[in-house]
XYZ file of C-alpha atoms in Angstrom:
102
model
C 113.830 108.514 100.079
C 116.176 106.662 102.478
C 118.848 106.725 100.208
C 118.661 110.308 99.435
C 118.438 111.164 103.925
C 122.205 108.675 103.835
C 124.133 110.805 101.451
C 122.174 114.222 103.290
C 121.289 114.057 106.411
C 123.145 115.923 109.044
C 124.923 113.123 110.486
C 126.245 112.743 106.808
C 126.879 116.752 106.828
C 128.699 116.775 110.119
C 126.275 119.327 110.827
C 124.918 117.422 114.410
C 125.183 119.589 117.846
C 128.134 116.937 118.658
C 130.031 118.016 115.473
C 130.041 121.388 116.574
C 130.692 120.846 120.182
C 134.199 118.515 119.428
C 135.661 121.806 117.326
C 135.010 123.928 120.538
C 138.134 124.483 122.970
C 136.902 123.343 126.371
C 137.566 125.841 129.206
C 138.069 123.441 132.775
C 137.645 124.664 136.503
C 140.987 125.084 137.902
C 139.677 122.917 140.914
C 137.924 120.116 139.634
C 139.079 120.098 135.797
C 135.397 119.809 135.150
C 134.001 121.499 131.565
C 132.630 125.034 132.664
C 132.310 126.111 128.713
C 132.888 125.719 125.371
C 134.382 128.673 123.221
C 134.239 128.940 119.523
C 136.042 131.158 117.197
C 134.465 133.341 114.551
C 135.475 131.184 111.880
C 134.512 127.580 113.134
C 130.437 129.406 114.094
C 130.517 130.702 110.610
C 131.369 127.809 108.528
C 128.968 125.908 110.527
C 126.181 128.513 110.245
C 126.944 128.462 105.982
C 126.869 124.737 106.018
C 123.759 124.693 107.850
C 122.332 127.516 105.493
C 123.127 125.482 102.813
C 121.524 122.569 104.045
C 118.273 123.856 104.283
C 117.965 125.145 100.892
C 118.936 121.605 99.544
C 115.912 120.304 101.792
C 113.661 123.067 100.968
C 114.679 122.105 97.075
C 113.630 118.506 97.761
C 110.579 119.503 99.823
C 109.353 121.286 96.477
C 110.390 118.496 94.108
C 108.762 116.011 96.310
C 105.748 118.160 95.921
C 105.563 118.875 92.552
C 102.697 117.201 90.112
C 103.065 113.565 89.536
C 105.364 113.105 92.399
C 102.924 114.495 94.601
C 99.969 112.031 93.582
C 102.584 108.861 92.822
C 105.682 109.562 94.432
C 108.975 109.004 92.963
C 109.149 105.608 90.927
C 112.086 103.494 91.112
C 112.916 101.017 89.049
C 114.061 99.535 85.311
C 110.050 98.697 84.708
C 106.644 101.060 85.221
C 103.319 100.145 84.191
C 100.617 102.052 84.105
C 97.050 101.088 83.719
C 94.448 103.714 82.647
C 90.452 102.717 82.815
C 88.923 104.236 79.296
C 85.276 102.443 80.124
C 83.854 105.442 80.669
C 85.263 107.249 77.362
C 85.061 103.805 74.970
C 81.213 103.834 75.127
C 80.263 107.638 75.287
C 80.474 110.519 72.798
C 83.900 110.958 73.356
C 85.303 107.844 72.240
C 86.176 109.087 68.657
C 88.133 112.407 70.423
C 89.921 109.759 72.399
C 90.822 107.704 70.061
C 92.764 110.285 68.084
């Protein structure tokens, strides 16, 4: 749902390829000043990679609950008020209308 992409997504994370690159010391030319690379300690690639890690799993989690019986036929229901209609017509007339009334 949108609301549950807000609070994970990887903008939300600060998991996004800029979020990396602006912990990265830039190394300049000495002519022009002009960005030649960006270096990254152990530590900063690490936490990164483990926050990334972990963000997966939480979207492989909701891949499988989205997937899962009911929600994969109605999808998830929101709201203070569900009805749902079932069609007997077949059942109310036929031999099995006793066995479904019980």
């Amino acid at each position: 749902s949108e609301d549950w992409l807000s609070a994970h997504s990887l903008k939300c994370q600060k998991l996004t390829l800029a979020d990396l690159i602006s912990q990265g010391t830039e190394v300049l030319e000495e002519d022009t000043n002009v960005v030649q690379k960006i270096r990254f300690s152990t530590q900063i690639i690490r936490h990164f990679e483990s926050k990334l890690s972990d963000t997966i799993e939480v979207y492989q989690e909701r891949i499988q609950w989205l997937t899962e019986n009911s929600k994969k036929a109605f999808g998830l229901i929101k709201g203070a008020r569900v009805s749902i209609l079932i069609d007997v017509s077949a059942v109310s007339s036929g031999p099995q209308k006793e066995e479904f009334q019980k």
